[in-house]
Coordinates of C-alpha atoms in Angstrom, one line a residue:
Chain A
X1 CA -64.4 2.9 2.2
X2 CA -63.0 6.6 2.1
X3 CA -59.4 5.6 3.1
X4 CA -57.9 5.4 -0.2
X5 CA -60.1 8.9 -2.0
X6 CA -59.1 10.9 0.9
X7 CA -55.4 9.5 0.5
X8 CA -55.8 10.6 -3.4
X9 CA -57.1 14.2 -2.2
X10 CA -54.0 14.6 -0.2
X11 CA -51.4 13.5 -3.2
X12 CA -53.4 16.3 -5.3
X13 CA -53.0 18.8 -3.1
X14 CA -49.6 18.4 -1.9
X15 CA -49.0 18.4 -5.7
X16 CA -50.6 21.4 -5.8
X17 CA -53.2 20.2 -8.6
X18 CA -56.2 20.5 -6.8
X19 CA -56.9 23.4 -4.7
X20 CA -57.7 22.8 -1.3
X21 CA -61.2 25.3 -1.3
X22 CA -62.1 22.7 -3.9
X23 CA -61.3 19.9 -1.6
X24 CA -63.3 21.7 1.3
X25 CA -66.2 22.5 -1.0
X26 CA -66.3 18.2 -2.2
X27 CA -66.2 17.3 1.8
X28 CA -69.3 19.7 2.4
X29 CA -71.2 18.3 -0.1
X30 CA -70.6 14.7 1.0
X31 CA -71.6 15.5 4.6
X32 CA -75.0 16.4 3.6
X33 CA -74.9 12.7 2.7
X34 CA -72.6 11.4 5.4
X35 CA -73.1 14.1 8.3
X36 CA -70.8 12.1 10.9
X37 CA -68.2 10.1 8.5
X38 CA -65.5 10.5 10.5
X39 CA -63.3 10.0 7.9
X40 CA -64.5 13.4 6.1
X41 CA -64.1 15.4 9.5
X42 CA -60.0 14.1 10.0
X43 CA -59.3 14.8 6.3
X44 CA -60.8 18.1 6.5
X45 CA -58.8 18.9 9.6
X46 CA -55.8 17.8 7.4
X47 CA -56.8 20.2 4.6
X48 CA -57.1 22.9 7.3
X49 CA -53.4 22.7 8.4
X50 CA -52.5 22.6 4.9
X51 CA -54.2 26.1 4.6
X52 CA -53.1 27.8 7.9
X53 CA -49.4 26.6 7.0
X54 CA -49.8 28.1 3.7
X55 CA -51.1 31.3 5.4
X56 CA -48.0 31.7 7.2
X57 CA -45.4 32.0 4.7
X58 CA -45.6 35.7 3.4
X59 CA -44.2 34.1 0.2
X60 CA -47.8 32.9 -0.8
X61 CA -49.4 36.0 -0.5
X62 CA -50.1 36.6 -3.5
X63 CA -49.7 33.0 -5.4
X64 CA -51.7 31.1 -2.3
X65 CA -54.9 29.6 -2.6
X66 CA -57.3 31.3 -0.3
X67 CA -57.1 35.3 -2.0
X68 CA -57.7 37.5 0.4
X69 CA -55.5 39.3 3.2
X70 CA -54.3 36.7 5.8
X71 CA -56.5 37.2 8.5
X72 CA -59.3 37.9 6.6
X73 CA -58.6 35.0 5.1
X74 CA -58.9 32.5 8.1
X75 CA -62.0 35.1 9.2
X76 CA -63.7 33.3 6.1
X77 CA -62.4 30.1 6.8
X78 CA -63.8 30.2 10.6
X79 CA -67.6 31.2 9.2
X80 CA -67.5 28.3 7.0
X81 CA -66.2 25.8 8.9
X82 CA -69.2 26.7 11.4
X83 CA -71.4 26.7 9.1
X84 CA -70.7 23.1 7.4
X85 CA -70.9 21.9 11.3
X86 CA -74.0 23.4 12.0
X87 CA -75.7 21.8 8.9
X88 CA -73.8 18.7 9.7
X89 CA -75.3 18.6 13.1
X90 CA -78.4 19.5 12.1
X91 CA -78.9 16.1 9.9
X92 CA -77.6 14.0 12.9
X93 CA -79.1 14.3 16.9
X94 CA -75.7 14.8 18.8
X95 CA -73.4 14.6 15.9
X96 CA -70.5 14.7 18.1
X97 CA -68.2 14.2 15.6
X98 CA -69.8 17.8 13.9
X99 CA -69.0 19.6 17.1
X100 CA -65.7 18.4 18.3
X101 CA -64.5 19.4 15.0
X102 CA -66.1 23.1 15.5
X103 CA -64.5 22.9 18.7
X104 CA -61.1 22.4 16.7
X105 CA -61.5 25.1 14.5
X106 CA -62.0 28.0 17.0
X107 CA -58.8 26.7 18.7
X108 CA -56.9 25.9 16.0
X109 CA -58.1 28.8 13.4
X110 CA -59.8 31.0 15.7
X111 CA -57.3 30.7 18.1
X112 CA -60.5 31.4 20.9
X113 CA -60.4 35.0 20.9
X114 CA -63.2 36.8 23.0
X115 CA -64.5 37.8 20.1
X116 CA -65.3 34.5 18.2
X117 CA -66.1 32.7 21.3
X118 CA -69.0 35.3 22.2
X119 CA -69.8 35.4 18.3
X120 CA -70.5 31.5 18.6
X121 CA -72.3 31.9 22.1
X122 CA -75.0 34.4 20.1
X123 CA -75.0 32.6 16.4
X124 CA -75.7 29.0 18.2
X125 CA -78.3 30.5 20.7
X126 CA -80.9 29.9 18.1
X127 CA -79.7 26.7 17.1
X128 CA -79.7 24.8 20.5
X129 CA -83.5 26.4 21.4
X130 CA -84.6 24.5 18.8
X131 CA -82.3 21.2 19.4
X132 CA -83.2 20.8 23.1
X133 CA -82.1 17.8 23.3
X134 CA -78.6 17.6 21.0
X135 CA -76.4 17.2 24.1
X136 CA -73.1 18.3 21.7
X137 CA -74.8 21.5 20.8
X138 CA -74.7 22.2 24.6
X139 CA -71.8 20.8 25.8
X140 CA -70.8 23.4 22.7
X141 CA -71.9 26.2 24.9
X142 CA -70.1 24.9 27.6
X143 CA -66.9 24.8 25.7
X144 CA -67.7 28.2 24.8
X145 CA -68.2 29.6 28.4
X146 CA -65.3 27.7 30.7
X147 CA -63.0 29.3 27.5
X148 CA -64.2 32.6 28.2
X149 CA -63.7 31.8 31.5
X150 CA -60.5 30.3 31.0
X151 CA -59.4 33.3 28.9
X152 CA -60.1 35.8 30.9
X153 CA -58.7 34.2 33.8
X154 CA -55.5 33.9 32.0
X155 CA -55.2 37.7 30.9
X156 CA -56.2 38.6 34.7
X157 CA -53.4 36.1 35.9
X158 CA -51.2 38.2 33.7
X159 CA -52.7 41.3 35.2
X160 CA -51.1 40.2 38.1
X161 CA -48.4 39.2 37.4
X162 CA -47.5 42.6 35.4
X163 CA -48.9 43.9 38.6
X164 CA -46.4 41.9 41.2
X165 CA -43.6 43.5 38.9
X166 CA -44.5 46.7 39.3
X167 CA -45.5 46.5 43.1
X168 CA -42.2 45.1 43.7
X169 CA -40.4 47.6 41.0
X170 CA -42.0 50.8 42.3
X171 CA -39.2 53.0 40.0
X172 CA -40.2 51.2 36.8
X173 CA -43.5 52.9 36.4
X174 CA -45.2 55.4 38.5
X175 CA -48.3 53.8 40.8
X176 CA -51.2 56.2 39.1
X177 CA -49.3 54.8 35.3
X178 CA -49.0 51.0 36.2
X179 CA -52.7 51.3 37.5
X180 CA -54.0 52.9 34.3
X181 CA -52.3 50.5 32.2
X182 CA -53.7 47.0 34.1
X183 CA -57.2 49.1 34.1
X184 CA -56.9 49.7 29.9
X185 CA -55.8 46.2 29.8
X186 CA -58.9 45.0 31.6
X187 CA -61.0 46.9 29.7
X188 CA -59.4 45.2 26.2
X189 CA -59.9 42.1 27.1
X190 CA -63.6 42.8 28.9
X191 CA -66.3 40.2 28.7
X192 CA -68.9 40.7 31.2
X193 CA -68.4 37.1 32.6
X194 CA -70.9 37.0 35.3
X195 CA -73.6 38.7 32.7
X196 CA -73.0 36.2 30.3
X197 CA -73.2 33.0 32.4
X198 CA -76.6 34.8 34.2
X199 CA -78.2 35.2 30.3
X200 CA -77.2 31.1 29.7
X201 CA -79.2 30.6 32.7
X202 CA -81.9 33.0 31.7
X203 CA -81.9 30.7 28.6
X204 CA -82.0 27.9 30.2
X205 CA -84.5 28.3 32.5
X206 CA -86.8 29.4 29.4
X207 CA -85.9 26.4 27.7
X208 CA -86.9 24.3 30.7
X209 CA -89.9 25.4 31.2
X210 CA -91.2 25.7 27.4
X211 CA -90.4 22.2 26.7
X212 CA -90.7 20.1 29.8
X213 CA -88.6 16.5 30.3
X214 CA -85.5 17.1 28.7
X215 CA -82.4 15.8 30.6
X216 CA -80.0 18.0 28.3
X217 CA -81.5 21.0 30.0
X218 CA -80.8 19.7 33.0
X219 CA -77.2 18.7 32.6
X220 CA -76.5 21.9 30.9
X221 CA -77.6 23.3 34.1
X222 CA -75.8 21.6 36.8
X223 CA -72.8 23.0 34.3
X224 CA -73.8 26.4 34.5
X225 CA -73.9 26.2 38.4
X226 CA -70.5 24.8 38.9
X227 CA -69.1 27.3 36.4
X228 CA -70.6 30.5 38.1
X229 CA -69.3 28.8 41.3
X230 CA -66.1 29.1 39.6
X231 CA -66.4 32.2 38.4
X232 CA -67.2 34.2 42.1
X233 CA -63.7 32.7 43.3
X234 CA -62.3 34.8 40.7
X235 CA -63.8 38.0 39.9
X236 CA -63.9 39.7 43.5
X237 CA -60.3 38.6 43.6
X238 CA -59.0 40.2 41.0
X239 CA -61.1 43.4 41.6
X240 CA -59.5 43.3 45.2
X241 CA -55.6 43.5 43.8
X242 CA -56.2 46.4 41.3
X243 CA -58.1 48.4 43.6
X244 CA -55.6 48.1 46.6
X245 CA -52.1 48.8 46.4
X246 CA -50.7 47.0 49.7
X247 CA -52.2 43.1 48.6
X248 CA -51.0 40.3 50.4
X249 CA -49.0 37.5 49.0
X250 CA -51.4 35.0 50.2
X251 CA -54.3 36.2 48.1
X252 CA -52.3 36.2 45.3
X253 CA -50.9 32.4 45.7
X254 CA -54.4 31.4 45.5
X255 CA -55.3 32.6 41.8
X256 CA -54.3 29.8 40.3
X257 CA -56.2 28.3 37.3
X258 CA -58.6 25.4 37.9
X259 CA -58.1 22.1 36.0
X260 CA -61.6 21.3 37.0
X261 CA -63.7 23.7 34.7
X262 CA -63.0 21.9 32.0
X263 CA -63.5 18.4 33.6
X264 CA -67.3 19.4 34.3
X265 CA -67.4 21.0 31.1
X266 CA -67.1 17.5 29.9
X267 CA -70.4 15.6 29.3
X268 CA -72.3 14.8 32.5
X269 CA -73.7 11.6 33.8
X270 CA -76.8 12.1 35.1
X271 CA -77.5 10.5 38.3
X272 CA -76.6 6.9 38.5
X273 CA -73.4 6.4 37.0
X274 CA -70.7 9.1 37.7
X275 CA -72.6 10.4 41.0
X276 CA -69.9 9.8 43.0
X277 CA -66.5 11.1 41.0
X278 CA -68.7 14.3 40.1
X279 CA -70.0 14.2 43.8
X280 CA -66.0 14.7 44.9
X281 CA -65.2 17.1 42.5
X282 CA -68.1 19.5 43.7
X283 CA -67.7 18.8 47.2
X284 CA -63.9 19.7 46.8
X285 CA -64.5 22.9 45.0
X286 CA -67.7 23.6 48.5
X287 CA -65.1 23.5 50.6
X288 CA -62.8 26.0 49.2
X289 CA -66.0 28.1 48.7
X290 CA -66.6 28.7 51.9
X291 CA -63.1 30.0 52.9
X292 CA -63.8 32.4 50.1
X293 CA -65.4 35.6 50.6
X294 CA -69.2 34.7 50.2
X295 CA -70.7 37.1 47.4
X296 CA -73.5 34.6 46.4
X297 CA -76.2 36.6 44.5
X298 CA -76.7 33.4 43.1
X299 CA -76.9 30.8 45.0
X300 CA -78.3 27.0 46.0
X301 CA -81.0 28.8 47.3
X302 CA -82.4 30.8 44.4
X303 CA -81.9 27.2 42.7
X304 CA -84.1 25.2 45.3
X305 CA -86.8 27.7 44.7
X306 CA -86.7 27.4 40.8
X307 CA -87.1 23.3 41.6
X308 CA -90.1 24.0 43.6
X309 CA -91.7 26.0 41.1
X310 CA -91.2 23.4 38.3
X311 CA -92.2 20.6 40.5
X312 CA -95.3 22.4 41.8
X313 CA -96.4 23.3 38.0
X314 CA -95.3 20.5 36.2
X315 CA -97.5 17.6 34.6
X316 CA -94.9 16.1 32.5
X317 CA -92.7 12.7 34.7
X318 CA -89.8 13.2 33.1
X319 CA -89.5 17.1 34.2
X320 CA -90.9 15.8 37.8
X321 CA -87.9 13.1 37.6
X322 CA -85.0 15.5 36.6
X323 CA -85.2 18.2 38.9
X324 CA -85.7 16.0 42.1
X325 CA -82.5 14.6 40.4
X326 CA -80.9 18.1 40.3
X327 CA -82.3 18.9 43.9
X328 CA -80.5 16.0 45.0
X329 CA -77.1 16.9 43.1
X330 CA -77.2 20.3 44.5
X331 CA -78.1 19.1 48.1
X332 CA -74.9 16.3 48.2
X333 CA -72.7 19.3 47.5
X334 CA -74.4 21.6 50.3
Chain B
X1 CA -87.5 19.9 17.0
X2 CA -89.3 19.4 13.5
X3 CA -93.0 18.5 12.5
X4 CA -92.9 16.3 9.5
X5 CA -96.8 15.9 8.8
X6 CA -100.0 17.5 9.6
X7 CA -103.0 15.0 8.2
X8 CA -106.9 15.7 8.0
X9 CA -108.9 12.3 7.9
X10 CA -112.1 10.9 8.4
X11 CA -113.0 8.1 10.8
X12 CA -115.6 6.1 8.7
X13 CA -117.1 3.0 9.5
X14 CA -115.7 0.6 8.2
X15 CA -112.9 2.8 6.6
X16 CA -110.6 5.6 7.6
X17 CA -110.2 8.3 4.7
X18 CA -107.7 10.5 4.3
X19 CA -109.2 14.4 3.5
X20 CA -106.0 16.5 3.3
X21 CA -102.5 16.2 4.1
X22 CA -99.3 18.6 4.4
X23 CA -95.9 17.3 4.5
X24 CA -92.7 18.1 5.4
X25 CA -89.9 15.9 4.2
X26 CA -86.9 18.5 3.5
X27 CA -84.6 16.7 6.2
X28 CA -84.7 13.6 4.3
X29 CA -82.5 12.3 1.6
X30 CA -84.2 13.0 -1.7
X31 CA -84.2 9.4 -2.5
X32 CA -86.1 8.3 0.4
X33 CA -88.3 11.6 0.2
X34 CA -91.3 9.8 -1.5
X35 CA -91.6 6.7 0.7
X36 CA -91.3 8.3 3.8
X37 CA -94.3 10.3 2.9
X38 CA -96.5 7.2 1.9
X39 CA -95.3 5.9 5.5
X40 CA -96.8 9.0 7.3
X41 CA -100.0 8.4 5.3
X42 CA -100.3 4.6 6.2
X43 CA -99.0 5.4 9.9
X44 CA -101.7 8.5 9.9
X45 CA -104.5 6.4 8.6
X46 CA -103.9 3.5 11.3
X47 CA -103.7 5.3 14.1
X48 CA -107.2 7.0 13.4
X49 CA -108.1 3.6 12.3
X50 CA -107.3 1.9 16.0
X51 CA -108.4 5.3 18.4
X52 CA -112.0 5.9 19.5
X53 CA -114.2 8.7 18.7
X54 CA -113.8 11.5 21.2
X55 CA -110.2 10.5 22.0
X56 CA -106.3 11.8 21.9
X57 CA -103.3 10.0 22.0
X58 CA -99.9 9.8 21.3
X59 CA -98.1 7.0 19.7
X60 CA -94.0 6.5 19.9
X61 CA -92.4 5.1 16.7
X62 CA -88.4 4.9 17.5
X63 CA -87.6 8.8 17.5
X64 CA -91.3 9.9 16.0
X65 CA -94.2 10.8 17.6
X66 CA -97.4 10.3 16.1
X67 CA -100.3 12.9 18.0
X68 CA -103.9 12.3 17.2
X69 CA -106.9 13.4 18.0
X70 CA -110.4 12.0 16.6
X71 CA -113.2 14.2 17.4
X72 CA -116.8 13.0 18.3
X73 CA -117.9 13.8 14.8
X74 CA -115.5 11.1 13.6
X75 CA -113.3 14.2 11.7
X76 CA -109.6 13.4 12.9
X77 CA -106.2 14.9 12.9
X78 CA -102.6 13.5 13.2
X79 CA -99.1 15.7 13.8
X80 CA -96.4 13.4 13.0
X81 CA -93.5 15.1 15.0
X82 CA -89.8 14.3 16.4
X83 CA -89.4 13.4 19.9
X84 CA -88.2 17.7 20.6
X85 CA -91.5 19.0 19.7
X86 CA -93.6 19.7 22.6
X87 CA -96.3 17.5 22.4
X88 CA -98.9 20.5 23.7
X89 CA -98.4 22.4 21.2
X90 CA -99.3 19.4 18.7
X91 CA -102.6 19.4 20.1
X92 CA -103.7 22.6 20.5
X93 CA -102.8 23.3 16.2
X94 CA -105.3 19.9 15.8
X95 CA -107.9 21.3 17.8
X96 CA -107.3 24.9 15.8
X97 CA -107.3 23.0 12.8
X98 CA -109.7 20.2 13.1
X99 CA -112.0 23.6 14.3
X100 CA -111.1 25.8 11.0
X101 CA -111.7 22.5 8.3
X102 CA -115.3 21.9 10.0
X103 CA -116.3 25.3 9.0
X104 CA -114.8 25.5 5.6
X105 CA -115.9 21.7 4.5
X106 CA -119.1 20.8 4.5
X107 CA -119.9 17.4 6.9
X108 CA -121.3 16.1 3.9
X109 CA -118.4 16.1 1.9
X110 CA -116.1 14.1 4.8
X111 CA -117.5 10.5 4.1
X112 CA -116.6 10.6 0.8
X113 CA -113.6 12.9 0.5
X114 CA -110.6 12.8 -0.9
X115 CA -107.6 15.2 -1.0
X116 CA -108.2 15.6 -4.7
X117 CA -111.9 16.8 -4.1
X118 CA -111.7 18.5 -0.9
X119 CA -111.1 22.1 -0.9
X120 CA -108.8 23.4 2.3
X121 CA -105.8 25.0 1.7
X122 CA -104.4 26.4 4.5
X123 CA -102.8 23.1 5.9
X124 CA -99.4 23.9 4.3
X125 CA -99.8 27.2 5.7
X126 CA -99.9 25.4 9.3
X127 CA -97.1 23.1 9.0
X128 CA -94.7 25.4 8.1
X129 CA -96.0 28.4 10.8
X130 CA -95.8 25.8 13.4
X131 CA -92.0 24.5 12.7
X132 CA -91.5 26.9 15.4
X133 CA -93.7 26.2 18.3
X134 CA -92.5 29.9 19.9
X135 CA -93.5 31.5 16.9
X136 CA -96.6 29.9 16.0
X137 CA -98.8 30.0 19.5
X138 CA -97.9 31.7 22.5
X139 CA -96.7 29.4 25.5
X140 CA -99.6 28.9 27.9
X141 CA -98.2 26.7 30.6
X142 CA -101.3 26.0 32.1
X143 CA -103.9 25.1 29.4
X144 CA -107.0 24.5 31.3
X145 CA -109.2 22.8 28.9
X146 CA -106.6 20.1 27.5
X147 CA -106.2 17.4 30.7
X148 CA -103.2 15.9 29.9
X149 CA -104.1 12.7 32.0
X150 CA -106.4 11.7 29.5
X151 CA -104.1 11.4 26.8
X152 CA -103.1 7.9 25.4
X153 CA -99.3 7.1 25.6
X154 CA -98.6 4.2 23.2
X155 CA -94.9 3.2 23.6
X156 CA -95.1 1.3 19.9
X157 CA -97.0 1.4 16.7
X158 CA -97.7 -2.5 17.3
X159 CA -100.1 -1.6 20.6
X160 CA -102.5 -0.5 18.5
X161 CA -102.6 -3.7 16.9
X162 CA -105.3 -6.3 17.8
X163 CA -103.8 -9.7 19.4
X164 CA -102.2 -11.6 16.4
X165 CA -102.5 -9.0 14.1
X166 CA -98.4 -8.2 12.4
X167 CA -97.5 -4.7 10.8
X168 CA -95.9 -6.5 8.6
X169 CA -98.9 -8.0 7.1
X170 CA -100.7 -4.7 7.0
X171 CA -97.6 -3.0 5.4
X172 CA -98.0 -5.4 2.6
X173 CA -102.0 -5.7 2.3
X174 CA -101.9 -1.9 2.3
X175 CA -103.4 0.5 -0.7
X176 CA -101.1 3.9 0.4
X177 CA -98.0 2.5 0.0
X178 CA -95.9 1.6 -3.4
X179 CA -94.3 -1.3 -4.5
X180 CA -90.8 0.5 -3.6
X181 CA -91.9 1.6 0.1
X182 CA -93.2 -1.8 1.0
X183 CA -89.7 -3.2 -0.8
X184 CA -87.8 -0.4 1.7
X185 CA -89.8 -1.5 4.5
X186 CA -88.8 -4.7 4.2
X187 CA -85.2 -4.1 3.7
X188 CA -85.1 -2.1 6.5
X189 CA -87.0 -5.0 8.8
X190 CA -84.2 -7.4 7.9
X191 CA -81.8 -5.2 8.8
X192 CA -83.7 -4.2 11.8
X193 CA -81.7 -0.5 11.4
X194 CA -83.2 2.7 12.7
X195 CA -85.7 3.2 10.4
X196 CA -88.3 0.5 10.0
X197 CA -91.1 2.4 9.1
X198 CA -89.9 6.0 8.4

């Protein structure tokens, strides 16, 4: 039905008769109609490209489309884009089609940047509280999250490896310089990772226990488990190899960059159906835990006692049903 | 996690009336805007209809809920919600309400009422204060005087029916809704999509 318009919108623009903002202004309007037309979401992406092409040929400055300087430019194309997806997801439970494309945007035009990623953690904070149950709004935040993680993982593998250059070329900077420069290059790139995760879990317990018998929570907190599990194999690493001078190779072999975070960012399955493949993963990921230096100031533990108090409080089934669930998923990984 | 109705009725014998009502339709296409509220209305007025004085329940319409609560008194309230909103909540603003109408309105006026002739105004005011259920009433996780395990679950509109009886029939006998809702409805019943009744 919207196969031969959209291929009319892309003759126009290509043309160069219509202006792609106008395109992108039409395609809003018809998702207040059509929030998950899938249809509408690929051409948009389409139009997108068009614009970030056009952005990077300094010959358009001043004749291109959009107006402003470059990167305010896409700044303003970013804010939009959320903001059609939000609506868009607003007028359709777990509009997935809504949130993979705002997923597309911040890597394609946002190029997930610390900044936008914690700039979406706080402007959809609101938005999931009141949408408890719109698994794609938190899956969102979990996409948000394993990409800080991600990033900063990646700038502190590059920490060390700037690091194992100048530990092996001593004469190339002096110890106290090379030091100061991987410390200033922390502190650019600084997220307080294990803050951040602790406040999603904050949230999520208040979410949990405001509105009882919602298996989103839930999944979204089996996520938030695994990923600060991830996170404590990291952090007390890389504080170890700038604080020493003398590290030994074998540390360093072991940074390398999980796959995994983003498989259990995925969706879950709750109990039932992917037990057993999710089951392996965690049990994997256990194991090497416990060769690592244990630093758990969070721990199975501190989780058993918050399913205890919501089991001993509780008066909703559902609630009853999903954290005996959760108890069970954390206890197969013990 | 939306409210879409807050209703004041009376449980007569043999009829329900309908006292005051406050809508909320925004999320809704304008063009269905105006039937979905008549649905509320009929949906509001047959749940009182089929509960017993001094009871609450809660009835499940695909991804509604329907809350109600008919006092002693015969004066009843219905908070037709989505399935986010925390039922709790539902019942403690009909209680609060149900509470503030019965001083305002005099019992004398409830058998015969109407919203034209009643005078309450503040059930807009409640809708909208109670979109967010943070905002409106602070969380009390333990609410001593409501016993959950005395509230009605109905899984579907049709087990408040009598043996026999078909919604469809009473959809097409009934008074509240227009000749296009009842045409919608039964559109919507062929189809069997999402929406049957709202």
């Amino acid at each position: 039905m919207f196969g031969p318009h959209f291929w009319r919108m892309k003759e126009l623009i290509l043309s160069g008769t219509l202006n792609p903002l106008k395109d992108l202004h039409l395609g809003k309007l018809a998702l207040t109609k059509f929030p998950k037309s899938p249809e509408t979401w690929i051409h948009r992406r389409w139009v997108l490209q068009q614009l970030i092409q056009e952005n990077s040929l300094p010959s358009l400055v001043t004749k291109g489309n959009l107006g402003a300087a470059p990167v305010e430019r896409i700044h303003r194309l970013v804010q939009e884009e959320m903001n059609v997806c939000s609506e868009a997801a607003g007028r359709y439970p777990s509009n997935y089609n809504a949130w993979s494309h705002r997923i597309w945007v911040l890597q394609h035009l946002g190029k997930l940047t610390i900044k936008v990623l914690l700039d979406e953690l706080s402007s959809t904070k609101y938005w999931v509280s009141m949408h408890v149950s719109d698994h794609s709004g938190f899956h969102y935040r979990q996409f948000l999250l394993s990409s800080l993680i991600g990033r900063t993982v990646t700038d502190s593998n590059l920490l060390l490896q700037n690091w194992m250059v100048n530990v092996q070329n001593p004469r190339l900077l002096k110890e106290e310089e090379s030091a100061g420069a991987a410390a200033s290059c922390a502190e650019e790139q600084s997220v307080d990772l294990p803050r951040c995760l602790e406040e999603e879990l904050e949230l999520c317990t208040e979410l949990i226990d405001t509105y009882p018998g919602h298996e989103t929570l839930w999944c979204h907190r089996r996520c938030l488990f695994y990923l600060q599990h991830h996170l404590k194999n990291r952090i007390p690493l890389l504080s170890a190899v700038v604080s020493s001078v003398g590290s030994n190779d074998e540390t360093l072999n072991n940074s390398h960059c999980s796959p995994a975070i983003s498989h259990m960012a995925q969706a879950m399955d709750v109990d039932g159906l992917n037990e057993s493949s999710s089951k392996q993963v965690y049990t994997q990921e256990t194991k090497r835990l416990k060769r690592a230096p244990v630093q758990d100031s969070f721990g199975p533990e501190m989780e058993y006692r918050f399913i205890n108090e919501v089991l001993s409080t509780c008066r909703d089934v559902d609630q009853a049903r999903f954290a005996t669930a959760y108890r069970k998923w954390l206890f197969i990984g013990d | 996690m939306r409210l879409y109705s807050l209703s004041v009725l009376y449980r007569g014998d043999p009829k329900v009336r309908l006292l005051k009502a406050a809508y909320d339709v925004s999320t809704f296409s304008f063009f269905q805007r105006s039937s979905v509220q008549e649905f509320m209305t009929f949906t509001s007025q047959l749940i009182v209809e089929r509960s017993e004085l001094g009871s609450r329940a809660s009835v499940k319409e695909q991804e509604y809920l329907c809350h109600v609560y008919v006092r002693n008194d015969g004066l009843a309230g219905v908070v037709i919600a989505d399935n986010e909103y925390p039922p709790r909540v539902c019942f403690t603003l009909l209680d609060k309400v149900l509470d503030e109408f019965s001083r305002q309105v005099s019992r004398a006026d409830w058998p015969s009422g109407s919203p034209a002739t009643i005078s309450y105004t503040a059930l807009d005011g409640h809708l909208s204060k109670y979109q967010n259920p943070r905002d409106a009433d602070p969380m009390t996780k333990v609410q001593a005087e409501l016993d959950e395990t005395k509230i009605i679950l109905h899984n579907t509109m049709e087990s408040l029916l009598e043996r026999g009886e078909k919604l469809d029939d009473l959809v097409s006998k009934s008074e509240v809704l227009g000749a296009q809702s009842k045409a919608f409805y039964k559109t919507a019943r062929k189809q069997n999509s999402c929406c049957a009744i709202m």
